[in-house]
Structure formats: structure tokens, C-alpha cells
Amino acid sequence: MPLHTRAIPVLSDNYAWLLRDEETGTIAVVDPGDAAPIEAVIEKEGGRLDLILLTHHHADHIGGSTALRARYGAKVAGPAAEQHRMPDLDIPLKDNDTLMVGASVGNVIAVPGHTSGHIAFYFSDPPTLFCGDTLFSLGCGRLFEGTAEQMFHTLHRFDTLPDTTLVYCGHEYTQSNAAFALHATPDNAALQKRAEDVRHLRAKGMPTVPSSLGLERATNPFLRAGTVKALAALRLAKDTF
């Protein structure tokens, strides 16, 4: 039975992701930047939280972890490479580790670039990628601690994942990312259509994520960059756009 994912908006533009393994009822949350909105959802759905999955150490992704762990007794899993900058980790994770959410198997992918120890979680049923601030809908993360070369190789670690993979990123950035993407690659017809779809969604107050890897491969200029140099130029241009 598959893993079910639900968005919980937190802070100004973050998403935490609530996961439920349908076979076992196990509940996990990815990147709880603030505890209160997550507690409100959990209490309505039975008051259970088993796991907290953290992708990187930034406060807007870990801010609610300590309170949620204390209230529900949930185990905290996150990048071993950033353990010294994280809340207490019960399960430190490194590249190619696996993590069970009930009967659902999550694969850990090291994705340095935005931060030095950033990780992503991939589940295959359905194909689902929780990538924090690495790959965004129509964008990629700022290079706060890593290099363009690292980010280029990081983004290509997703090459083996199917087009149907749902991309659950950490922020609602798609509309602003679309403006830059159109500026950078104005002749991409698929991007033009997508930008219009995004405009309609946001006008209705609706989320634009999850995206899919197939859609990102067709429209995201960072994922489509053919060289490290091209990615570096895009990232620099986006930083000052």
C-alpha cells in the first residue's frame, strides 16, 4: 500500500510534508519549520507522530522538531554530516542509507550544494522525492555552503528517477522562479504554458507543488543546464534577478 503525502503550510512560504504509510498507519513529517501548524493537523488525525525527517539544518526546516519530538516521542532522522548543527538526531543518515516509514522504504540521497550536508528522501510507491531546498519547482537552492559544481552533480543524481516522480520541495517559490525562468529561457514553449498555469493557481491561492520530475526536466532551466558553467551563470543571475 502506498505512502500518502499531505502539505502543511508553515511560516511565510514553507511547506512541511505529513506522510502516512497506508499499510501500518505510521506517521512522519518532513522539515517541520514550526510546530504549531503541524500539531494542529496531527491532533485532528489521531495524535500520532512516529518520525521526523530533516533534510538540512536551516531553522525554517527544523524549528518545530524539538517540540514535536518532546510531545509525541517521535524519532528524529537527519543528515549525519550536519548533526552538530541539528536538533538531537536519533537516526543520523548518510548517502545511500535506507529509512523505513512503516512499510515504505525511503532511500537517502546526499545532495550537497544549498548546505554542505543536505540530504533528500526518495520513496518508490508512489515515486516521491522530498528534496528540501535543493530542487525547487522551476528553480534550485541558493549556494549558501556549496559550489555550482556540487549543485550540478547533485541535480543529476535525480537522473535515474522516473518522470512521474513527485517533487516535494520546501517552499512555495514557483511563481517567482517562473519569472526568472522565462527571463533566462524565453523560447521554451512548455515553460510558457507552465508559467501561465502557475499564475492561475496562485491567483486562486492554490499551491503549485508538488511538481514532477518530468515537468521539471521540460521547464526548469537549472535542471536543463548542460554544464557546470551554465548552472553557475544561471544561479548568479537568479541571485540578483
PDB file of C-alpha atoms in Angstrom:
ATOM      1  CA  MET A   1       0.000   0.000   0.000  1.00  0.00           C
ATOM      2  CA  PRO A   2       1.351   3.445  -0.880  1.00  0.00           C
ATOM      3  CA  LEU A   3       2.655   6.375   1.061  1.00  0.00           C
ATOM      4  CA  HIS A   4       0.196   9.257   1.290  1.00  0.00           C
ATOM      5  CA  THR A   5       1.549  12.820   1.465  1.00  0.00           C
ATOM      6  CA  ARG A   6      -0.173  15.969   2.673  1.00  0.00           C
ATOM      7  CA  ALA A   7       1.099  19.567   2.620  1.00  0.00           C
ATOM      8  CA  ILE A   8       1.163  21.630   5.804  1.00  0.00           C
ATOM      9  CA  PRO A   9       1.958  25.315   5.119  1.00  0.00           C
ATOM     10  CA  VAL A  10       4.244  26.763   7.796  1.00  0.00           C
ATOM     11  CA  LEU A  11       5.911  30.135   8.365  1.00  0.00           C
ATOM     12  CA  SER A  12       5.611  32.557   5.429  1.00  0.00           C
ATOM     13  CA  ASP A  13       6.184  30.283   2.432  1.00  0.00           C
ATOM     14  CA  ASN A  14       7.470  26.917   3.702  1.00  0.00           C
ATOM     15  CA  TYR A  15       5.869  23.526   3.368  1.00  0.00           C
ATOM     16  CA  ALA A  16       6.199  20.690   5.839  1.00  0.00           C
ATOM     17  CA  TRP A  17       5.053  17.343   4.466  1.00  0.00           C
ATOM     18  CA  LEU A  18       2.981  14.899   6.524  1.00  0.00           C
ATOM     19  CA  LEU A  19       3.440  11.289   5.444  1.00  0.00           C
ATOM     20  CA  ARG A  20       1.193   8.353   6.254  1.00  0.00           C
ATOM     21  CA  ASP A  21       2.150   4.788   5.421  1.00  0.00           C
ATOM     22  CA  GLU A  22      -1.197   3.261   4.492  1.00  0.00           C
ATOM     23  CA  GLU A  23      -0.199  -0.294   5.439  1.00  0.00           C
ATOM     24  CA  THR A  24       0.888   0.394   9.014  1.00  0.00           C
ATOM     25  CA  GLY A  25      -0.566   3.799   9.867  1.00  0.00           C
ATOM     26  CA  THR A  26       2.924   5.141  10.610  1.00  0.00           C
ATOM     27  CA  ILE A  27       3.060   8.943  10.508  1.00  0.00           C
ATOM     28  CA  ALA A  28       6.102  11.056   9.649  1.00  0.00           C
ATOM     29  CA  VAL A  29       6.706  14.720   8.941  1.00  0.00           C
ATOM     30  CA  VAL A  30       9.383  16.198   6.686  1.00  0.00           C
ATOM     31  CA  ASP A  31      11.047  19.507   7.612  1.00  0.00           C
ATOM     32  CA  PRO A  32       8.774  20.861  10.361  1.00  0.00           C
ATOM     33  CA  GLY A  33       9.815  24.515  10.397  1.00  0.00           C
ATOM     34  CA  ASP A  34       7.198  25.363  13.023  1.00  0.00           C
ATOM     35  CA  ALA A  35       5.489  23.007  15.453  1.00  0.00           C
ATOM     36  CA  ALA A  36       2.066  24.626  15.929  1.00  0.00           C
ATOM     37  CA  PRO A  37       0.550  24.108  12.453  1.00  0.00           C
ATOM     38  CA  ILE A  38       1.783  20.518  12.428  1.00  0.00           C
ATOM     39  CA  GLU A  39       0.429  19.788  15.898  1.00  0.00           C
ATOM     40  CA  ALA A  40      -2.969  21.133  14.805  1.00  0.00           C
ATOM     41  CA  VAL A  41      -3.107  18.676  11.896  1.00  0.00           C
ATOM     42  CA  ILE A  42      -1.763  15.742  13.906  1.00  0.00           C
ATOM     43  CA  GLU A  43      -4.305  16.241  16.694  1.00  0.00           C
ATOM     44  CA  LYS A  44      -7.154  16.190  14.155  1.00  0.00           C
ATOM     45  CA  GLU A  45      -5.798  12.958  12.659  1.00  0.00           C
ATOM     46  CA  GLY A  46      -5.344  10.905  15.809  1.00  0.00           C
ATOM     47  CA  GLY A  47      -2.489  12.450  17.755  1.00  0.00           C
ATOM     48  CA  ARG A  48       0.258  10.197  16.384  1.00  0.00           C
ATOM     49  CA  LEU A  49       3.703  11.143  15.071  1.00  0.00           C
ATOM     50  CA  ASP A  50       6.368   8.456  14.731  1.00  0.00           C
ATOM     51  CA  LEU A  51       9.164  10.048  12.713  1.00  0.00           C
ATOM     52  CA  ILE A  52      10.585  13.481  11.930  1.00  0.00           C
ATOM     53  CA  LEU A  53      12.660  13.632   8.746  1.00  0.00           C
ATOM     54  CA  LEU A  54      15.037  16.581   8.325  1.00  0.00           C
ATOM     55  CA  THR A  55      16.796  17.452   5.059  1.00  0.00           C
ATOM     56  CA  HIS A  56      19.187  20.153   6.293  1.00  0.00           C
ATOM     57  CA  HIS A  57      19.980  22.368   9.246  1.00  0.00           C
ATOM     58  CA  HIS A  58      18.295  25.676   8.355  1.00  0.00           C
ATOM     59  CA  ALA A  59      15.942  26.975  11.030  1.00  0.00           C
ATOM     60  CA  ASP A  60      12.909  27.202   8.750  1.00  0.00           C
ATOM     61  CA  HIS A  61      13.142  23.434   8.239  1.00  0.00           C
ATOM     62  CA  ILE A  62      13.976  22.233  11.762  1.00  0.00           C
ATOM     63  CA  GLY A  63      12.351  24.866  14.005  1.00  0.00           C
ATOM     64  CA  GLY A  64       9.491  22.650  15.196  1.00  0.00           C
ATOM     65  CA  SER A  65      11.466  19.435  15.569  1.00  0.00           C
ATOM     66  CA  THR A  66      12.378  19.631  19.247  1.00  0.00           C
ATOM     67  CA  ALA A  67       8.829  20.466  20.374  1.00  0.00           C
ATOM     68  CA  LEU A  68       7.280  17.741  18.216  1.00  0.00           C
ATOM     69  CA  ARG A  69       9.789  15.160  19.460  1.00  0.00           C
ATOM     70  CA  ALA A  70       9.027  16.079  23.062  1.00  0.00           C
ATOM     71  CA  ARG A  71       5.245  15.989  22.619  1.00  0.00           C
ATOM     72  CA  TYR A  72       4.877  12.807  20.560  1.00  0.00           C
ATOM     73  CA  GLY A  73       8.030  10.820  21.259  1.00  0.00           C
ATOM     74  CA  ALA A  74       8.853  10.799  17.551  1.00  0.00           C
ATOM     75  CA  LYS A  75      12.299   9.699  16.407  1.00  0.00           C
ATOM     76  CA  VAL A  76      14.308  12.343  14.545  1.00  0.00           C
ATOM     77  CA  ALA A  77      16.245  11.398  11.402  1.00  0.00           C
ATOM     78  CA  GLY A  78      18.528  13.763   9.537  1.00  0.00           C
ATOM     79  CA  PRO A  79      21.907  14.221   7.878  1.00  0.00           C
ATOM     80  CA  ALA A  80      24.806  12.867   9.909  1.00  0.00           C
ATOM     81  CA  ALA A  81      27.076  15.403   8.197  1.00  0.00           C
ATOM     82  CA  GLU A  82      25.117  18.251   9.789  1.00  0.00           C
ATOM     83  CA  GLN A  83      24.470  16.589  13.148  1.00  0.00           C
ATOM     84  CA  HIS A  84      26.443  19.258  15.004  1.00  0.00           C
ATOM     85  CA  ARG A  85      24.018  21.912  13.713  1.00  0.00           C
ATOM     86  CA  MET A  86      20.773  19.970  14.124  1.00  0.00           C
ATOM     87  CA  PRO A  87      18.368  19.081  16.931  1.00  0.00           C
ATOM     88  CA  ASP A  88      19.183  15.773  18.615  1.00  0.00           C
ATOM     89  CA  LEU A  89      19.172  13.066  15.947  1.00  0.00           C
ATOM     90  CA  ASP A  90      18.038   9.585  16.872  1.00  0.00           C
ATOM     91  CA  ILE A  91      18.834   8.359  13.353  1.00  0.00           C
ATOM     92  CA  PRO A  92      21.824  10.043  11.672  1.00  0.00           C
ATOM     93  CA  LEU A  93      21.752   9.343   7.950  1.00  0.00           C
ATOM     94  CA  LYS A  94      24.309   9.299   5.155  1.00  0.00           C
ATOM     95  CA  ASP A  95      24.247   8.763   1.409  1.00  0.00           C
ATOM     96  CA  ASN A  96      22.597   5.520   0.240  1.00  0.00           C
ATOM     97  CA  ASP A  97      21.131   4.699   3.663  1.00  0.00           C
ATOM     98  CA  THR A  98      17.544   3.481   3.827  1.00  0.00           C
ATOM     99  CA  LEU A  99      14.853   4.532   6.258  1.00  0.00           C
ATOM    100  CA  MET A 100      11.523   2.825   6.899  1.00  0.00           C
ATOM    101  CA  VAL A 101       8.328   4.816   7.305  1.00  0.00           C
ATOM    102  CA  GLY A 102       6.192   1.899   8.332  1.00  0.00           C
ATOM    103  CA  ALA A 103       6.392  -0.477   5.372  1.00  0.00           C
ATOM    104  CA  SER A 104       7.534   2.259   2.971  1.00  0.00           C
ATOM    105  CA  VAL A 105      11.243   2.268   2.140  1.00  0.00           C
ATOM    106  CA  GLY A 106      12.947   5.650   1.861  1.00  0.00           C
ATOM    107  CA  ASN A 107      16.300   5.969   0.148  1.00  0.00           C
ATOM    108  CA  VAL A 108      18.672   8.672   1.336  1.00  0.00           C
ATOM    109  CA  ILE A 109      20.440  10.731  -1.339  1.00  0.00           C
ATOM    110  CA  ALA A 110      23.266  13.117  -0.428  1.00  0.00           C
ATOM    111  CA  VAL A 111      22.569  16.413  -2.231  1.00  0.00           C
ATOM    112  CA  PRO A 112      25.198  18.990  -1.175  1.00  0.00           C
ATOM    113  CA  GLY A 113      25.055  22.481  -2.613  1.00  0.00           C
ATOM    114  CA  HIS A 114      22.497  24.530  -0.692  1.00  0.00           C
ATOM    115  CA  THR A 115      24.157  23.278   2.505  1.00  0.00           C
ATOM    116  CA  SER A 116      27.167  21.027   2.783  1.00  0.00           C
ATOM    117  CA  GLY A 117      25.331  18.028   4.263  1.00  0.00           C
ATOM    118  CA  HIS A 118      21.880  18.371   2.688  1.00  0.00           C
ATOM    119  CA  ILE A 119      20.043  15.082   2.026  1.00  0.00           C
ATOM    120  CA  ALA A 120      16.890  14.112   0.135  1.00  0.00           C
ATOM    121  CA  PHE A 121      14.476  11.227   0.693  1.00  0.00           C
ATOM    122  CA  TYR A 122      13.117   9.131  -2.187  1.00  0.00           C
ATOM    123  CA  PHE A 123      10.225   6.676  -1.878  1.00  0.00           C
ATOM    124  CA  SER A 124       9.138   4.497  -4.798  1.00  0.00           C
ATOM    125  CA  ASP A 125       5.432   3.876  -4.055  1.00  0.00           C
ATOM    126  CA  PRO A 126       4.401   6.254  -5.401  1.00  0.00           C
ATOM    127  CA  PRO A 127       7.664   7.740  -6.770  1.00  0.00           C
ATOM    128  CA  THR A 128       8.164  10.627  -4.378  1.00  0.00           C
ATOM    129  CA  LEU A 129      11.140  12.929  -3.720  1.00  0.00           C
ATOM    130  CA  PHE A 130      11.444  15.122  -0.645  1.00  0.00           C
ATOM    131  CA  CYS A 131      14.292  17.425  -1.620  1.00  0.00           C
ATOM    132  CA  GLY A 132      14.163  20.303   0.858  1.00  0.00           C
ATOM    133  CA  ASP A 133      15.871  23.337  -0.666  1.00  0.00           C
ATOM    134  CA  THR A 134      17.845  21.512  -3.373  1.00  0.00           C
ATOM    135  CA  LEU A 135      15.499  21.224  -6.356  1.00  0.00           C
ATOM    136  CA  PHE A 136      12.631  23.683  -6.418  1.00  0.00           C
ATOM    137  CA  SER A 137       9.659  23.910  -8.712  1.00  0.00           C
ATOM    138  CA  LEU A 138      11.299  25.807 -11.608  1.00  0.00           C
ATOM    139  CA  GLY A 139      14.437  26.510  -9.580  1.00  0.00           C
ATOM    140  CA  CYS A 140      17.197  25.251  -7.338  1.00  0.00           C
ATOM    141  CA  GLY A 141      18.528  26.274  -3.939  1.00  0.00           C
ATOM    142  CA  ARG A 142      20.958  29.099  -3.320  1.00  0.00           C
ATOM    143  CA  LEU A 143      24.558  28.011  -2.908  1.00  0.00           C
ATOM    144  CA  PHE A 144      24.979  29.052   0.718  1.00  0.00           C
ATOM    145  CA  GLU A 145      27.639  26.472   1.555  1.00  0.00           C
ATOM    146  CA  GLY A 146      28.327  24.558  -1.647  1.00  0.00           C
ATOM    147  CA  THR A 147      29.559  25.227  -5.156  1.00  0.00           C
ATOM    148  CA  ALA A 148      27.969  25.253  -8.579  1.00  0.00           C
ATOM    149  CA  GLU A 149      29.869  22.069  -9.356  1.00  0.00           C
ATOM    150  CA  GLN A 150      28.336  20.360  -6.323  1.00  0.00           C
ATOM    151  CA  MET A 151      24.837  21.544  -7.230  1.00  0.00           C
ATOM    152  CA  PHE A 152      25.260  20.419 -10.844  1.00  0.00           C
ATOM    153  CA  HIS A 153      26.200  16.899  -9.750  1.00  0.00           C
ATOM    154  CA  THR A 154      23.504  16.931  -7.070  1.00  0.00           C
ATOM    155  CA  LEU A 155      20.736  17.736  -9.559  1.00  0.00           C
ATOM    156  CA  HIS A 156      21.957  14.959 -11.825  1.00  0.00           C
ATOM    157  CA  ARG A 157      21.695  12.439  -9.009  1.00  0.00           C
ATOM    158  CA  PHE A 158      17.980  12.512  -9.799  1.00  0.00           C
ATOM    159  CA  ASP A 159      18.546  11.433 -13.419  1.00  0.00           C
ATOM    160  CA  THR A 160      17.701   7.794 -12.722  1.00  0.00           C
ATOM    161  CA  LEU A 161      14.350   8.618 -11.113  1.00  0.00           C
ATOM    162  CA  PRO A 162      11.229   8.331 -13.272  1.00  0.00           C
ATOM    163  CA  ASP A 163       9.497  11.326 -14.858  1.00  0.00           C
ATOM    164  CA  THR A 164       6.450  10.504 -12.727  1.00  0.00           C
ATOM    165  CA  THR A 165       8.373  11.237  -9.512  1.00  0.00           C
ATOM    166  CA  LEU A 166       6.510  13.829  -7.458  1.00  0.00           C
ATOM    167  CA  VAL A 167       8.830  16.621  -6.297  1.00  0.00           C
ATOM    168  CA  TYR A 168       8.007  17.855  -2.807  1.00  0.00           C
ATOM    169  CA  CYS A 169      10.251  20.861  -2.204  1.00  0.00           C
ATOM    170  CA  GLY A 170      10.451  23.102   0.832  1.00  0.00           C
ATOM    171  CA  HIS A 171       8.929  26.378  -0.373  1.00  0.00           C
ATOM    172  CA  GLU A 172       6.201  27.969  -2.471  1.00  0.00           C
ATOM    173  CA  TYR A 173       8.599  29.736  -4.829  1.00  0.00           C
ATOM    174  CA  THR A 174       7.208  28.669  -8.207  1.00  0.00           C
ATOM    175  CA  GLN A 175       5.749  31.964  -9.356  1.00  0.00           C
ATOM    176  CA  SER A 176       8.898  33.982  -8.700  1.00  0.00           C
ATOM    177  CA  ASN A 177      11.009  31.168 -10.132  1.00  0.00           C
ATOM    178  CA  ALA A 178       8.834  31.192 -13.258  1.00  0.00           C
ATOM    179  CA  ALA A 179       9.556  34.875 -13.817  1.00  0.00           C
ATOM    180  CA  PHE A 180      13.291  34.210 -13.818  1.00  0.00           C
ATOM    181  CA  ALA A 181      12.964  31.041 -15.892  1.00  0.00           C
ATOM    182  CA  LEU A 182      11.089  32.975 -18.587  1.00  0.00           C
ATOM    183  CA  HIS A 183      13.773  35.644 -18.492  1.00  0.00           C
ATOM    184  CA  ALA A 184      16.536  33.048 -18.838  1.00  0.00           C
ATOM    185  CA  THR A 185      14.849  30.756 -21.398  1.00  0.00           C
ATOM    186  CA  PRO A 186      12.094  32.792 -23.083  1.00  0.00           C
ATOM    187  CA  ASP A 187      11.669  30.470 -26.076  1.00  0.00           C
ATOM    188  CA  ASN A 188      10.678  27.371 -24.075  1.00  0.00           C
ATOM    189  CA  ALA A 189       7.054  26.754 -25.056  1.00  0.00           C
ATOM    190  CA  ALA A 190       6.482  24.221 -22.267  1.00  0.00           C
ATOM    191  CA  LEU A 191       7.738  26.787 -19.755  1.00  0.00           C
ATOM    192  CA  GLN A 192       5.444  29.479 -21.165  1.00  0.00           C
ATOM    193  CA  LYS A 193       2.436  27.227 -20.653  1.00  0.00           C
ATOM    194  CA  ARG A 194       3.568  26.218 -17.201  1.00  0.00           C
ATOM    195  CA  ALA A 195       4.093  29.822 -16.113  1.00  0.00           C
ATOM    196  CA  GLU A 196       0.528  30.587 -17.156  1.00  0.00           C
ATOM    197  CA  ASP A 197      -0.772  27.569 -15.228  1.00  0.00           C
ATOM    198  CA  VAL A 198       1.174  28.730 -12.164  1.00  0.00           C
ATOM    199  CA  ARG A 199      -0.268  32.226 -12.458  1.00  0.00           C
ATOM    200  CA  HIS A 200      -3.810  30.837 -12.447  1.00  0.00           C
ATOM    201  CA  LEU A 201      -3.106  28.577  -9.450  1.00  0.00           C
ATOM    202  CA  ARG A 202      -1.619  31.361  -7.359  1.00  0.00           C
ATOM    203  CA  ALA A 203      -4.424  33.742  -8.286  1.00  0.00           C
ATOM    204  CA  LYS A 204      -6.768  31.223  -6.673  1.00  0.00           C
ATOM    205  CA  GLY A 205      -4.499  30.846  -3.629  1.00  0.00           C
ATOM    206  CA  MET A 206      -3.689  27.259  -4.581  1.00  0.00           C
ATOM    207  CA  PRO A 207      -0.300  25.531  -4.148  1.00  0.00           C
ATOM    208  CA  THR A 208       1.943  24.839  -7.132  1.00  0.00           C
ATOM    209  CA  VAL A 209       3.723  21.885  -5.564  1.00  0.00           C
ATOM    210  CA  PRO A 210       4.268  19.024  -5.790  1.00  0.00           C
ATOM    211  CA  SER A 211       5.723  19.253  -9.248  1.00  0.00           C
ATOM    212  CA  SER A 212       7.018  16.237 -11.164  1.00  0.00           C
ATOM    213  CA  LEU A 213      10.477  15.423 -12.409  1.00  0.00           C
ATOM    214  CA  GLY A 214       9.141  15.154 -15.947  1.00  0.00           C
ATOM    215  CA  LEU A 215       7.765  18.689 -15.738  1.00  0.00           C
ATOM    216  CA  GLU A 216      10.999  19.979 -14.215  1.00  0.00           C
ATOM    217  CA  ARG A 217      13.056  18.299 -16.936  1.00  0.00           C
ATOM    218  CA  ALA A 218      10.978  20.093 -19.550  1.00  0.00           C
ATOM    219  CA  THR A 219      10.846  23.554 -17.959  1.00  0.00           C
ATOM    220  CA  ASN A 220      13.380  24.105 -15.139  1.00  0.00           C
ATOM    221  CA  PRO A 221      16.430  25.966 -16.505  1.00  0.00           C
ATOM    222  CA  PHE A 222      18.668  24.776 -13.667  1.00  0.00           C
ATOM    223  CA  LEU A 223      17.849  21.134 -14.272  1.00  0.00           C
ATOM    224  CA  ARG A 224      18.305  21.688 -18.005  1.00  0.00           C
ATOM    225  CA  ALA A 225      21.704  23.391 -17.671  1.00  0.00           C
ATOM    226  CA  GLY A 226      24.169  21.306 -19.651  1.00  0.00           C
ATOM    227  CA  THR A 227      27.378  22.268 -17.868  1.00  0.00           C
ATOM    228  CA  VAL A 228      28.639  23.453 -14.505  1.00  0.00           C
ATOM    229  CA  LYS A 229      29.483  26.802 -16.090  1.00  0.00           C
ATOM    230  CA  ALA A 230      25.931  27.216 -17.389  1.00  0.00           C
ATOM    231  CA  LEU A 231      24.459  26.354 -14.000  1.00  0.00           C
ATOM    232  CA  ALA A 232      26.816  28.771 -12.233  1.00  0.00           C
ATOM    233  CA  ALA A 233      25.804  31.587 -14.593  1.00  0.00           C
ATOM    234  CA  LEU A 234      22.116  30.875 -14.041  1.00  0.00           C
ATOM    235  CA  ARG A 235      22.497  30.781 -10.280  1.00  0.00           C
ATOM    236  CA  LEU A 236      24.410  34.068 -10.229  1.00  0.00           C
ATOM    237  CA  ALA A 237      21.807  35.699 -12.452  1.00  0.00           C
ATOM    238  CA  LYS A 238      18.952  34.415 -10.282  1.00  0.00           C
ATOM    239  CA  ASP A 239      20.642  35.707  -7.121  1.00  0.00           C
ATOM    240  CA  THR A 240      20.492  39.256  -8.498  1.00  0.00           C
ATOM    241  CA  PHE A 241      17.259  39.000 -10.524  1.00  0.00           C
TER     242      PHE A 241
END
